[in-house]
Amino acid sequence: MTSIKDILLKEKRKFRLWMLILLLVITVFSILELSLGSAGISFVEVFSPQNEYAEFVLREIRIPRLLTAILIGAALSFSGLVLQTVFRNPLVGPSVLGISSGASLGVALVTMAGFSLGHSDIPKVFAAILFSMSVLLLLFSVAGRFRDNASVLIVGMLISYLAGAVVDILIFVSDNDALKEYTLWGMGSFSRMNYGEILVVATLLLVAYIIVYKNRHLMNLYLIGELDEVNEKRKKRLIFLLIIVAGIITAFVTAFCGPIAFIGIAIPNLMRFVLKISDHKYLLPGTVLLGAAVAVMCDLLSAMPWSDHSLPVNAVTSLFGIPIIVFMIFKSRHKSL
Amino acid sequence: MSLSGENIVFGYHKKPLVVPFSFSVESGKIIALIGLNGSGKTTFFKTLMGGVPLLSGTIKWEGRDLKDLSFAERHKIFSWLPARKVIEERLKVFEILTFSISSDSFREDVLSQMDEVIRLLNLEEFLELPYHLLSEGQKKKVEIAALLMKKSPVILFDEPSVFLDVSNQLELVKVIKNLSLEKGKTIFISSHNLDFLRACADVCWEISDTNIFIDKDIQSAFARYFDK
């Protein structure tokens, strides 16, 4: 007969194998990303740049961009997974709480309502963080009054629409240059962060990851309904903590890179599909690595190294993410293994 | 006398559900809890679990006042299976079982105890199936197995027989009897299914208009309940 020990051992081996594969994929994509592009840097030069130009391009452009892609992919997938657990809904992502819409509103105000200071990105980032945090606070001030999580979700969506309406008004009255600047921000990019900013967001993500990982057993208990009814206090505390953590991560990522679409919804689903496991002990590290791998891949595709043009990152992540989501919907409606 | 209560009143702050009553329960007994909807059966369970504060009186487990126990200690003594449990559909059976223990790695003895519970409930062939593919009877068995993983000496069942067909009900009766006779567990079963209760219970508690009638004679307790 199958003993529970054999099953657990099998799961562990499968998880380790996939982690190894993902690390390998990230390494390969990273080397590709560093070596492909219009600057004509060869594969060998990635490891030892032959001239100052190559060194400059790598240090100032490609390495920060690669690190950003890895970081943002990991961060969005992480907060997507956390929110999918909180709302017990695999189709939820970092954008549902209205946090990225809040960020958009902040950036729209800066670019289109004349609060911009020349070409500096700092006011945009500042406004995006300020507004997305305000949305989070607003959400929490009303969330305490509801019995269930679905209400939080609905309020989050309504806040999104509200922010969208204000942004529409701004778009309607603003001039072409400002409109273009806002639109470009909305397409998302991995080339906007410097080393200092990367360090800040990476530290935040690390802290958030540790906090959530420490709660992995509680998250598992939440999934089997053990926190319902008699553990309501612990459940509320857990949900508050998880939403705040996911919210802050989403706010910072969106502020620096724009609203990156679908990674946050698609990657946790893809990880669950690949591993066929729901234990957060495995899902958390797995999702973070898969997110990083996919983001680097999307960035590589969006740079279109075979041509002189490049695509907005959001277009690529959408093209990649939406089929996965559609597939997941079919899969979950279809009663099969 | 492992579980006892003295002049206890449970209910909600503005609405006590019973007049003060006392009880004592020997371990290994199966108690049938009957009463109309809203009479307080589930509230009594929630009170034992610490989800609803006791309004007055004391409940003691092996001489210790429950008030002095931490939340975790309380949950080691009591486990409760609500009538409806929201379990994530995609979870596999073995995950539901392991999640309820909350550990990253399991010692050999814990693993063999888990296998024993799985055998007891005949769940071997379902271990790697997702929850949503199971029948209602199988789901109930998985929930009971997850409950047994916690090894608490007192088990509170809320309508365990609901949705179950006759053969599954009989199997459940056997499992419950086994738990009380072999493992010495104290088991409360709240139900409206009197046939099911008659097959399991040693004692009957009836909550009726804020009074609790404790009766060792199940037949006469049920007869009185029917007369109303």
Coordinates of C-alpha atoms in Angstrom, one line a residue:
Chain A
M1 CA 0.0 0.0 0.0
T2 CA 1.0 3.6 -0.4
S3 CA 2.2 5.1 2.8
I4 CA 2.0 8.8 3.5
K5 CA 5.8 8.8 3.9
D6 CA 6.4 7.6 0.3
I7 CA 4.0 10.3 -1.0
L8 CA 5.7 13.1 1.0
L9 CA 9.1 11.9 -0.2
K10 CA 8.0 11.9 -3.8
E11 CA 6.7 15.4 -3.4
K12 CA 9.9 16.6 -2.0
R13 CA 12.0 15.0 -4.8
K14 CA 9.7 16.6 -7.4
F15 CA 10.0 20.0 -5.8
R16 CA 13.8 19.8 -5.6
L17 CA 14.1 18.7 -9.3
W18 CA 11.9 21.7 -10.4
M19 CA 13.9 24.1 -8.3
L20 CA 17.1 22.9 -9.9
I21 CA 15.5 23.2 -13.4
L22 CA 14.3 26.8 -12.6
L23 CA 17.7 27.9 -11.3
L24 CA 19.3 26.5 -14.4
V25 CA 16.7 28.3 -16.6
I26 CA 17.3 31.6 -14.8
T27 CA 21.1 31.3 -15.3
V28 CA 20.8 30.6 -19.0
F29 CA 18.3 33.4 -19.6
S30 CA 20.4 35.8 -17.6
I31 CA 23.5 35.1 -19.7
L32 CA 21.4 35.4 -22.9
E33 CA 19.9 38.7 -21.7
L34 CA 23.3 40.1 -20.9
S35 CA 24.9 39.0 -24.1
L36 CA 22.1 39.8 -26.7
G37 CA 21.4 43.3 -27.9
S38 CA 22.4 46.1 -30.2
A39 CA 25.7 46.9 -28.4
G40 CA 27.4 43.9 -29.9
I41 CA 28.7 42.4 -26.7
S42 CA 29.7 38.8 -27.2
F43 CA 28.9 35.9 -25.0
V44 CA 32.5 35.8 -23.7
E45 CA 32.5 39.5 -22.8
V46 CA 29.6 39.0 -20.4
F47 CA 32.1 37.3 -18.1
S48 CA 35.1 39.5 -18.9
P49 CA 34.3 42.8 -20.8
Q50 CA 37.0 43.6 -23.4
N51 CA 36.6 47.4 -23.4
E52 CA 35.2 50.2 -21.4
Y53 CA 32.2 50.6 -23.7
A54 CA 31.1 46.9 -23.1
E55 CA 31.8 47.3 -19.4
F56 CA 29.7 50.5 -19.3
V57 CA 26.8 48.9 -21.2
L58 CA 26.8 45.9 -18.9
R59 CA 27.2 47.8 -15.7
E60 CA 24.8 50.7 -16.4
I61 CA 22.2 49.1 -18.6
R62 CA 22.0 45.4 -18.9
I63 CA 22.8 44.2 -15.3
P64 CA 20.4 46.6 -13.6
R65 CA 17.7 45.7 -16.2
L66 CA 18.4 41.9 -15.6
L67 CA 18.3 42.4 -11.8
T68 CA 15.1 44.4 -12.1
A69 CA 13.4 41.7 -14.2
I70 CA 14.4 39.0 -11.7
L71 CA 13.3 41.1 -8.8
I72 CA 10.0 42.2 -10.2
G73 CA 9.1 38.8 -11.5
A74 CA 9.7 37.3 -8.1
A75 CA 7.9 40.1 -6.3
L76 CA 4.7 40.1 -8.4
S77 CA 4.4 36.4 -8.4
F78 CA 5.0 36.3 -4.6
S79 CA 2.3 38.9 -3.9
G80 CA 0.0 37.2 -6.4
L81 CA 0.3 33.9 -4.6
V82 CA -0.3 35.5 -1.2
L83 CA -3.4 37.2 -2.4
Q84 CA -4.7 34.1 -4.2
T85 CA -4.4 32.3 -0.8
V86 CA -6.1 35.1 1.1
F87 CA -9.1 35.2 -1.3
R88 CA -9.1 31.5 -1.9
N89 CA -9.3 32.4 -5.6
P90 CA -6.7 31.4 -8.2
L91 CA -7.8 34.3 -10.5
V92 CA -6.8 37.0 -8.2
G93 CA -3.7 39.0 -8.7
P94 CA -1.8 42.0 -7.3
S95 CA -3.9 44.4 -9.3
V96 CA -7.2 43.4 -7.7
L97 CA -6.9 45.5 -4.5
G98 CA -6.8 48.7 -6.5
I99 CA -3.2 49.2 -5.4
S100 CA -1.8 49.5 -8.9
S101 CA -4.7 51.8 -9.9
G102 CA -3.7 54.0 -7.0
A103 CA -0.2 54.0 -8.3
S104 CA -1.5 54.9 -11.8
L105 CA -3.5 57.8 -10.3
G106 CA -0.4 59.1 -8.6
V107 CA 1.7 58.9 -11.7
A108 CA -1.2 60.5 -13.8
L109 CA -1.3 63.4 -11.4
V110 CA 2.4 64.0 -11.6
T111 CA 2.7 63.7 -15.4
M112 CA -0.6 65.2 -16.5
A113 CA -1.7 67.6 -13.8
G114 CA 1.6 69.5 -13.8
F115 CA 3.3 68.3 -10.6
S116 CA 6.3 66.9 -12.7
L117 CA 9.8 68.3 -12.0
G118 CA 11.5 68.0 -15.4
H119 CA 12.4 64.5 -16.5
S120 CA 13.2 63.1 -13.1
D121 CA 11.5 59.9 -12.1
I122 CA 11.5 60.6 -8.4
P123 CA 8.2 62.5 -8.2
K124 CA 6.5 59.8 -10.2
V125 CA 7.8 57.0 -7.9
F126 CA 7.0 59.1 -4.8
A127 CA 3.4 59.8 -6.0
A128 CA 2.9 56.2 -7.0
I129 CA 3.9 54.9 -3.6
L130 CA 2.0 57.6 -1.8
F131 CA -1.2 56.9 -3.7
S132 CA -1.0 53.1 -3.6
M133 CA -0.4 53.2 0.1
S134 CA -3.4 55.5 0.6
V135 CA -5.5 53.0 -1.3
L136 CA -4.3 50.2 1.0
L137 CA -5.1 52.3 4.1
L138 CA -8.5 53.2 2.7
L139 CA -9.1 49.6 2.1
F140 CA -8.3 48.7 5.6
S141 CA -10.3 51.4 7.2
V142 CA -13.4 49.9 5.5
A143 CA -12.3 46.3 5.6
G144 CA -12.7 45.9 9.4
R145 CA -16.4 46.5 9.0
F146 CA -17.0 43.5 6.7
R147 CA -17.5 39.9 7.7
D148 CA -15.9 38.4 4.6
N149 CA -13.0 38.9 2.3
A150 CA -15.1 39.2 -0.8
S151 CA -16.2 42.6 0.3
V152 CA -12.6 43.7 0.5
L153 CA -12.2 42.5 -3.1
I154 CA -15.2 44.4 -4.3
V155 CA -14.2 47.6 -2.5
G156 CA -10.7 47.2 -4.0
M157 CA -12.2 46.9 -7.5
L158 CA -14.4 49.9 -6.9
I159 CA -11.4 52.0 -5.8
S160 CA -9.8 50.9 -9.1
Y161 CA -12.7 52.2 -11.1
L162 CA -12.7 55.4 -9.1
A163 CA -9.0 56.0 -9.7
G164 CA -9.5 55.1 -13.4
A165 CA -12.2 57.7 -13.7
V166 CA -10.0 60.4 -12.3
V167 CA -7.2 59.3 -14.7
D168 CA -9.6 59.4 -17.6
I169 CA -10.5 63.0 -16.7
L170 CA -6.8 63.9 -16.6
I171 CA -6.2 62.2 -19.9
F172 CA -9.0 64.1 -21.4
V173 CA -7.6 67.5 -20.4
S174 CA -3.9 66.9 -20.7
D175 CA -1.5 67.7 -23.6
N176 CA 0.2 65.2 -25.9
D177 CA 3.6 65.1 -24.3
A178 CA 2.2 64.4 -20.8
L179 CA -0.2 61.9 -22.3
K180 CA 2.6 60.0 -24.0
E181 CA 4.7 60.0 -20.8
Y182 CA 1.9 58.6 -18.8
T183 CA 1.1 56.0 -21.5
L184 CA 4.7 54.8 -21.6
W185 CA 4.8 54.5 -17.9
G186 CA 1.6 52.3 -18.1
M187 CA 3.3 50.0 -20.5
G188 CA 5.7 48.9 -17.9
S189 CA 9.5 48.7 -18.1
F190 CA 12.4 46.9 -16.4
S191 CA 14.9 49.7 -17.3
R192 CA 13.9 52.3 -14.8
M193 CA 15.6 51.2 -11.7
N194 CA 19.1 52.0 -10.5
Y195 CA 21.2 49.9 -8.1
G196 CA 20.1 51.8 -5.0
E197 CA 16.4 51.3 -5.9
I198 CA 16.9 47.7 -6.7
L199 CA 18.5 47.2 -3.3
V200 CA 15.6 48.9 -1.5
V201 CA 13.0 46.8 -3.2
A202 CA 15.0 43.6 -2.8
T203 CA 15.4 44.2 0.9
L204 CA 11.6 44.8 1.2
L205 CA 10.9 41.6 -0.8
L206 CA 13.3 39.6 1.4
V207 CA 11.6 40.9 4.6
A208 CA 8.1 40.2 3.2
Y209 CA 9.2 36.7 2.1
I210 CA 10.5 35.9 5.5
I211 CA 7.3 37.2 7.2
V212 CA 5.1 35.2 4.9
Y213 CA 7.2 32.0 5.0
K214 CA 7.1 32.0 8.8
N215 CA 3.3 31.9 8.4
R216 CA 3.3 29.0 5.9
H217 CA 1.6 26.5 8.3
L218 CA -1.1 29.0 9.2
M219 CA -1.7 29.6 5.5
N220 CA -2.0 25.8 5.0
L221 CA -4.4 25.6 7.9
Y222 CA -6.4 28.5 6.4
L223 CA -6.8 26.5 3.2
I224 CA -8.3 23.5 5.0
G225 CA -10.7 25.7 6.9
E226 CA -9.1 25.1 10.3
L227 CA -9.1 28.8 11.1
D228 CA -12.8 29.3 10.5
E229 CA -15.3 29.8 13.3
V230 CA -13.2 29.2 16.4
N231 CA -10.0 30.8 15.2
E232 CA -11.5 33.9 13.7
K233 CA -9.1 36.2 15.5
R234 CA -6.0 34.4 14.2
K235 CA -7.6 34.2 10.8
K236 CA -8.3 38.0 10.7
R237 CA -4.7 38.7 11.9
L238 CA -3.2 36.4 9.2
I239 CA -5.3 38.0 6.5
F240 CA -4.5 41.5 7.5
L241 CA -0.8 40.7 7.6
L242 CA -0.8 39.0 4.2
I243 CA -2.8 41.8 2.5
I244 CA -0.5 44.4 3.9
V245 CA 2.7 42.6 2.9
A246 CA 1.4 41.9 -0.6
G247 CA 0.1 45.4 -0.9
I248 CA 3.4 47.1 0.0
I249 CA 5.3 44.9 -2.4
T250 CA 2.9 45.6 -5.2
A251 CA 3.0 49.3 -4.5
F252 CA 6.7 49.6 -4.7
V253 CA 7.0 47.4 -7.8
T254 CA 4.3 49.4 -9.6
A255 CA 5.9 52.7 -8.6
F256 CA 9.2 51.8 -10.2
C257 CA 8.2 49.6 -13.1
G258 CA 4.7 50.6 -14.0
P259 CA 1.7 48.1 -13.8
I260 CA 3.2 44.9 -15.1
A261 CA 0.4 42.7 -16.3
F262 CA -0.6 39.1 -15.5
I263 CA 2.7 37.8 -14.0
G264 CA 1.1 38.0 -10.6
I265 CA -1.9 36.0 -11.6
A266 CA -0.4 33.6 -14.0
I267 CA 2.8 32.5 -12.3
P268 CA 1.3 31.1 -9.0
N269 CA -1.2 29.1 -11.1
L270 CA 1.6 27.8 -13.4
M271 CA 3.6 26.7 -10.4
R272 CA 0.6 24.9 -8.9
F273 CA 0.0 23.3 -12.2
V274 CA 3.6 22.2 -12.6
L275 CA 4.1 20.9 -9.1
K276 CA 0.5 19.8 -8.4
I277 CA 1.2 20.8 -4.8
S278 CA -0.6 23.3 -2.6
D279 CA 1.8 23.3 0.4
H280 CA 3.1 26.8 0.9
K281 CA 6.4 25.4 2.1
Y282 CA 7.0 24.5 -1.6
L283 CA 4.7 27.0 -3.4
L284 CA 6.4 30.1 -1.9
P285 CA 10.0 29.4 -3.1
G286 CA 8.8 27.8 -6.3
T287 CA 6.6 30.7 -7.3
V288 CA 9.3 33.2 -6.6
L289 CA 11.8 31.4 -8.8
L290 CA 9.4 30.7 -11.6
G291 CA 8.3 34.4 -11.5
A292 CA 11.9 35.5 -11.8
A293 CA 12.5 33.0 -14.7
V294 CA 9.4 34.1 -16.6
A295 CA 10.1 37.8 -16.1
V296 CA 13.6 37.5 -17.5
M297 CA 12.2 35.5 -20.4
C298 CA 9.5 38.1 -21.1
D299 CA 12.1 40.9 -21.0
L300 CA 14.4 39.0 -23.4
L301 CA 11.5 38.6 -25.8
S302 CA 10.4 42.2 -25.4
A303 CA 14.0 43.4 -26.3
M304 CA 13.7 41.4 -29.6
P305 CA 17.4 40.9 -29.9
W306 CA 17.0 39.7 -33.5
S307 CA 15.8 43.2 -34.6
D308 CA 16.5 46.8 -33.8
H309 CA 13.1 47.4 -32.2
S310 CA 11.8 46.5 -28.8
L311 CA 8.3 45.8 -27.5
P312 CA 6.7 47.1 -24.3
V313 CA 7.1 44.5 -21.5
N314 CA 3.4 44.6 -20.7
A315 CA 2.6 43.5 -24.2
V316 CA 4.8 40.4 -23.8
T317 CA 3.7 39.5 -20.3
S318 CA 0.1 39.8 -21.4
L319 CA 0.7 37.6 -24.5
F320 CA 2.3 35.1 -22.2
G321 CA 0.0 35.4 -19.2
I322 CA -3.4 35.5 -20.7
P323 CA -3.2 32.1 -22.4
I324 CA -2.1 30.6 -19.1
I325 CA -5.1 32.1 -17.3
V326 CA -7.5 31.0 -19.9
F327 CA -6.0 27.5 -19.7
M328 CA -6.4 27.5 -15.9
I329 CA -10.1 28.5 -16.2
F330 CA -10.7 25.6 -18.5
K331 CA -8.8 23.3 -16.3
S332 CA -10.6 24.2 -13.2
R333 CA -14.0 24.0 -14.8
H334 CA -13.2 20.6 -16.3
K335 CA -13.6 17.8 -13.8
S336 CA -10.5 15.9 -14.5
L337 CA -7.0 15.4 -13.2
Chain B
M1 CA -14.5 12.0 35.4
S2 CA -12.4 13.7 32.9
L3 CA -14.6 16.5 31.6
S4 CA -16.9 18.3 34.0
G5 CA -18.9 21.5 34.3
E6 CA -20.3 23.3 37.3
N7 CA -23.2 25.8 37.0
I8 CA -22.2 26.7 33.5
V9 CA -24.1 29.1 31.3
F10 CA -23.2 29.4 27.6
G11 CA -24.5 31.5 24.9
Y12 CA -23.9 35.1 23.7
H13 CA -23.5 38.1 25.8
K14 CA -27.0 39.4 25.4
K15 CA -28.6 36.0 25.0
P16 CA -27.7 33.1 27.3
L17 CA -28.9 29.9 25.7
V18 CA -29.2 27.8 28.8
V19 CA -30.0 28.1 32.5
P20 CA -27.0 27.1 34.8
F21 CA -26.4 23.4 34.6
S22 CA -23.7 20.9 35.8
F23 CA -22.4 17.8 34.1
S24 CA -19.6 15.3 34.2
V25 CA -18.6 13.0 31.4
E26 CA -16.4 9.9 31.7
S27 CA -13.8 9.5 29.0
G28 CA -14.6 7.0 26.3
K29 CA -18.3 7.9 26.4
I30 CA -20.3 9.0 23.4
I31 CA -22.8 11.8 24.0
A32 CA -25.7 12.5 21.7
L33 CA -26.6 16.2 21.7
I34 CA -30.1 17.0 20.5
G35 CA -32.2 20.1 20.3
L36 CA -34.0 22.2 17.8
N37 CA -32.2 24.5 15.4
G38 CA -30.8 27.5 17.3
S39 CA -31.0 25.8 20.7
G40 CA -27.3 26.1 21.2
K41 CA -25.7 22.8 20.2
T42 CA -23.0 24.4 18.1
T43 CA -22.6 27.2 20.5
F44 CA -21.7 24.7 23.2
F45 CA -19.0 23.2 20.9
K46 CA -17.7 26.7 20.2
T47 CA -17.6 27.4 23.9
L48 CA -15.5 24.3 24.5
M49 CA -13.2 25.3 21.7
G50 CA -12.7 28.8 23.2
G51 CA -14.4 30.5 20.2
V52 CA -17.2 31.8 22.4
P53 CA -16.5 32.8 26.0
L54 CA -18.3 30.9 28.8
L55 CA -20.9 33.3 30.4
S56 CA -20.6 31.8 33.9
G57 CA -19.5 28.7 35.8
T58 CA -16.4 26.6 35.2
I59 CA -15.6 23.7 32.9
K60 CA -12.7 21.5 34.0
W61 CA -10.7 19.0 32.0
E62 CA -8.9 16.5 34.3
G63 CA -9.2 18.9 37.1
R64 CA -7.9 22.0 35.3
D65 CA -10.1 25.0 34.6
L66 CA -10.3 25.6 30.9
K67 CA -10.0 29.3 31.6
D68 CA -6.4 28.7 32.7
L69 CA -5.4 26.9 29.5
S70 CA -3.9 28.7 26.5
F71 CA -5.7 28.6 23.1
A72 CA -3.2 26.0 21.9
E73 CA -3.6 23.8 25.0
R74 CA -7.4 23.9 24.6
H75 CA -7.1 22.8 21.0
K76 CA -4.9 19.9 22.0
I77 CA -7.8 18.6 24.2
F78 CA -10.8 19.4 21.9
S79 CA -11.2 19.1 18.2
W80 CA -14.3 20.1 16.4
L81 CA -15.7 19.0 13.0
P82 CA -18.3 21.7 11.9
A83 CA -21.2 20.5 9.8
R84 CA -19.8 22.4 6.8
K85 CA -16.1 23.0 6.3
V86 CA -14.7 25.2 3.6
I87 CA -11.7 23.2 2.2
E88 CA -9.9 24.4 -0.8
E89 CA -11.1 22.3 -3.7
R90 CA -7.8 21.6 -5.4
L91 CA -6.1 20.2 -2.3
K92 CA -5.1 16.6 -2.4
V93 CA -6.3 14.3 0.4
F94 CA -2.8 13.7 1.8
E95 CA -2.3 17.5 1.9
I96 CA -5.5 18.0 3.9
L97 CA -4.2 15.4 6.4
T98 CA -0.6 16.7 6.7
F99 CA -1.7 20.4 6.8
S100 CA -3.7 19.7 9.9
I101 CA -0.5 18.7 11.8
S102 CA 1.4 21.9 10.8
S103 CA 4.9 20.6 10.5
D104 CA 7.6 20.6 7.8
S105 CA 8.9 17.1 8.6
F106 CA 7.2 14.2 10.3
R107 CA 8.8 11.8 12.7
E108 CA 8.5 8.1 12.0
D109 CA 6.0 7.5 14.8
V110 CA 3.8 10.4 13.5
L111 CA 3.9 9.0 10.0
S112 CA 2.9 5.5 11.2
Q113 CA 0.0 7.0 13.2
M114 CA -1.1 8.9 10.1
D115 CA -1.0 5.6 8.2
E116 CA -3.1 4.0 10.9
V117 CA -5.8 6.7 10.7
I118 CA -5.7 6.3 6.9
R119 CA -6.3 2.6 7.2
L120 CA -9.0 3.0 9.8
L121 CA -11.0 5.2 7.4
N122 CA -10.1 3.3 4.2
L123 CA -8.6 6.3 2.5
E124 CA -5.5 4.6 1.0
E125 CA -6.7 4.8 -2.6
F126 CA -7.8 8.4 -2.4
L127 CA -4.6 10.0 -0.9
E128 CA -3.4 11.6 -4.1
L129 CA -6.9 12.6 -5.4
P130 CA -8.0 16.3 -5.2
Y131 CA -10.8 17.0 -2.7
H132 CA -13.3 18.1 -5.3
L133 CA -13.3 14.7 -7.0
L134 CA -14.4 12.9 -3.8
S135 CA -18.0 11.9 -3.1
E136 CA -19.7 13.5 0.0
G137 CA -19.1 10.4 2.0
Q138 CA -15.4 10.3 1.1
K139 CA -15.1 14.0 1.9
K140 CA -16.6 13.5 5.3
K141 CA -14.1 10.6 6.0
V142 CA -11.2 12.9 4.9
E143 CA -12.4 15.6 7.3
I144 CA -12.7 13.0 10.1
A145 CA -9.2 11.7 9.3
A146 CA -7.7 15.2 9.4
L147 CA -9.4 15.7 12.8
L148 CA -8.0 12.4 14.1
M149 CA -4.5 13.5 13.1
K150 CA -4.6 16.0 16.0
K151 CA -5.0 13.1 18.5
S152 CA -7.2 15.2 20.9
P153 CA -9.0 13.2 23.5
V154 CA -12.3 15.0 23.1
I155 CA -14.0 15.1 19.7
L156 CA -17.0 17.3 18.8
F157 CA -19.0 16.2 15.8
D158 CA -21.5 18.6 14.3
E159 CA -24.0 16.7 12.1
P160 CA -21.5 14.1 11.0
S161 CA -24.1 12.0 9.2
V162 CA -25.5 14.7 6.9
F163 CA -25.2 13.9 3.2
L164 CA -24.2 10.3 3.9
D165 CA -26.0 7.3 2.5
V166 CA -27.0 4.4 4.8
S167 CA -23.9 2.4 4.2
N168 CA -21.6 5.3 4.8
Q169 CA -23.6 6.1 8.0
L170 CA -23.0 2.6 9.2
E171 CA -19.3 2.8 8.4
L172 CA -19.2 6.1 10.4
V173 CA -21.0 4.5 13.3
K174 CA -18.3 1.8 13.4
V175 CA -15.5 4.4 13.2
I176 CA -17.0 6.4 16.0
K177 CA -17.6 3.4 18.2
N178 CA -14.0 2.3 17.6
L179 CA -12.7 5.7 18.6
S180 CA -14.5 5.5 21.9
L181 CA -13.9 1.8 22.7
E182 CA -10.4 1.3 21.4
K183 CA -8.9 4.8 21.8
G184 CA -10.9 6.0 24.8
K185 CA -12.0 9.2 23.1
T186 CA -14.8 11.2 24.5
I187 CA -17.2 12.1 21.7
F188 CA -20.0 14.6 21.4
I189 CA -22.3 14.2 18.4
S190 CA -24.8 16.9 17.7
S191 CA -27.3 15.7 15.2
H192 CA -31.0 15.6 14.1
N193 CA -30.5 12.1 12.8
L194 CA -31.9 10.1 15.7
D195 CA -31.3 6.7 14.1
F196 CA -27.7 7.5 13.7
L197 CA -27.4 8.7 17.3
R198 CA -29.2 5.7 18.6
A199 CA -26.6 3.5 17.0
C200 CA -23.7 5.3 18.6
A201 CA -24.5 7.1 21.8
D202 CA -24.3 6.1 25.4
V203 CA -25.8 9.3 26.9
C204 CA -28.3 11.8 25.5
W205 CA -28.2 15.6 26.2
E206 CA -31.3 17.4 25.1
I207 CA -31.3 21.2 25.0
S208 CA -34.9 22.4 25.2
D209 CA -36.0 25.9 26.0
T210 CA -32.8 26.8 27.8
N211 CA -33.0 23.6 29.9
I212 CA -30.6 20.7 29.5
F213 CA -31.9 17.2 30.2
I214 CA -29.2 14.6 30.6
D215 CA -30.5 11.1 30.2
K216 CA -28.7 7.8 30.2
D217 CA -31.6 6.1 28.6
I218 CA -31.5 7.0 25.0
Q219 CA -34.8 5.5 24.0
S220 CA -36.8 7.4 26.6
A221 CA -34.9 10.6 25.8
F222 CA -35.8 10.3 22.2
A223 CA -39.4 9.4 22.9
R224 CA -39.8 12.5 25.1
Y225 CA -38.1 14.6 22.3
F226 CA -40.6 13.3 19.8
D227 CA -43.6 14.1 22.0
K228 CA -42.8 17.8 21.7

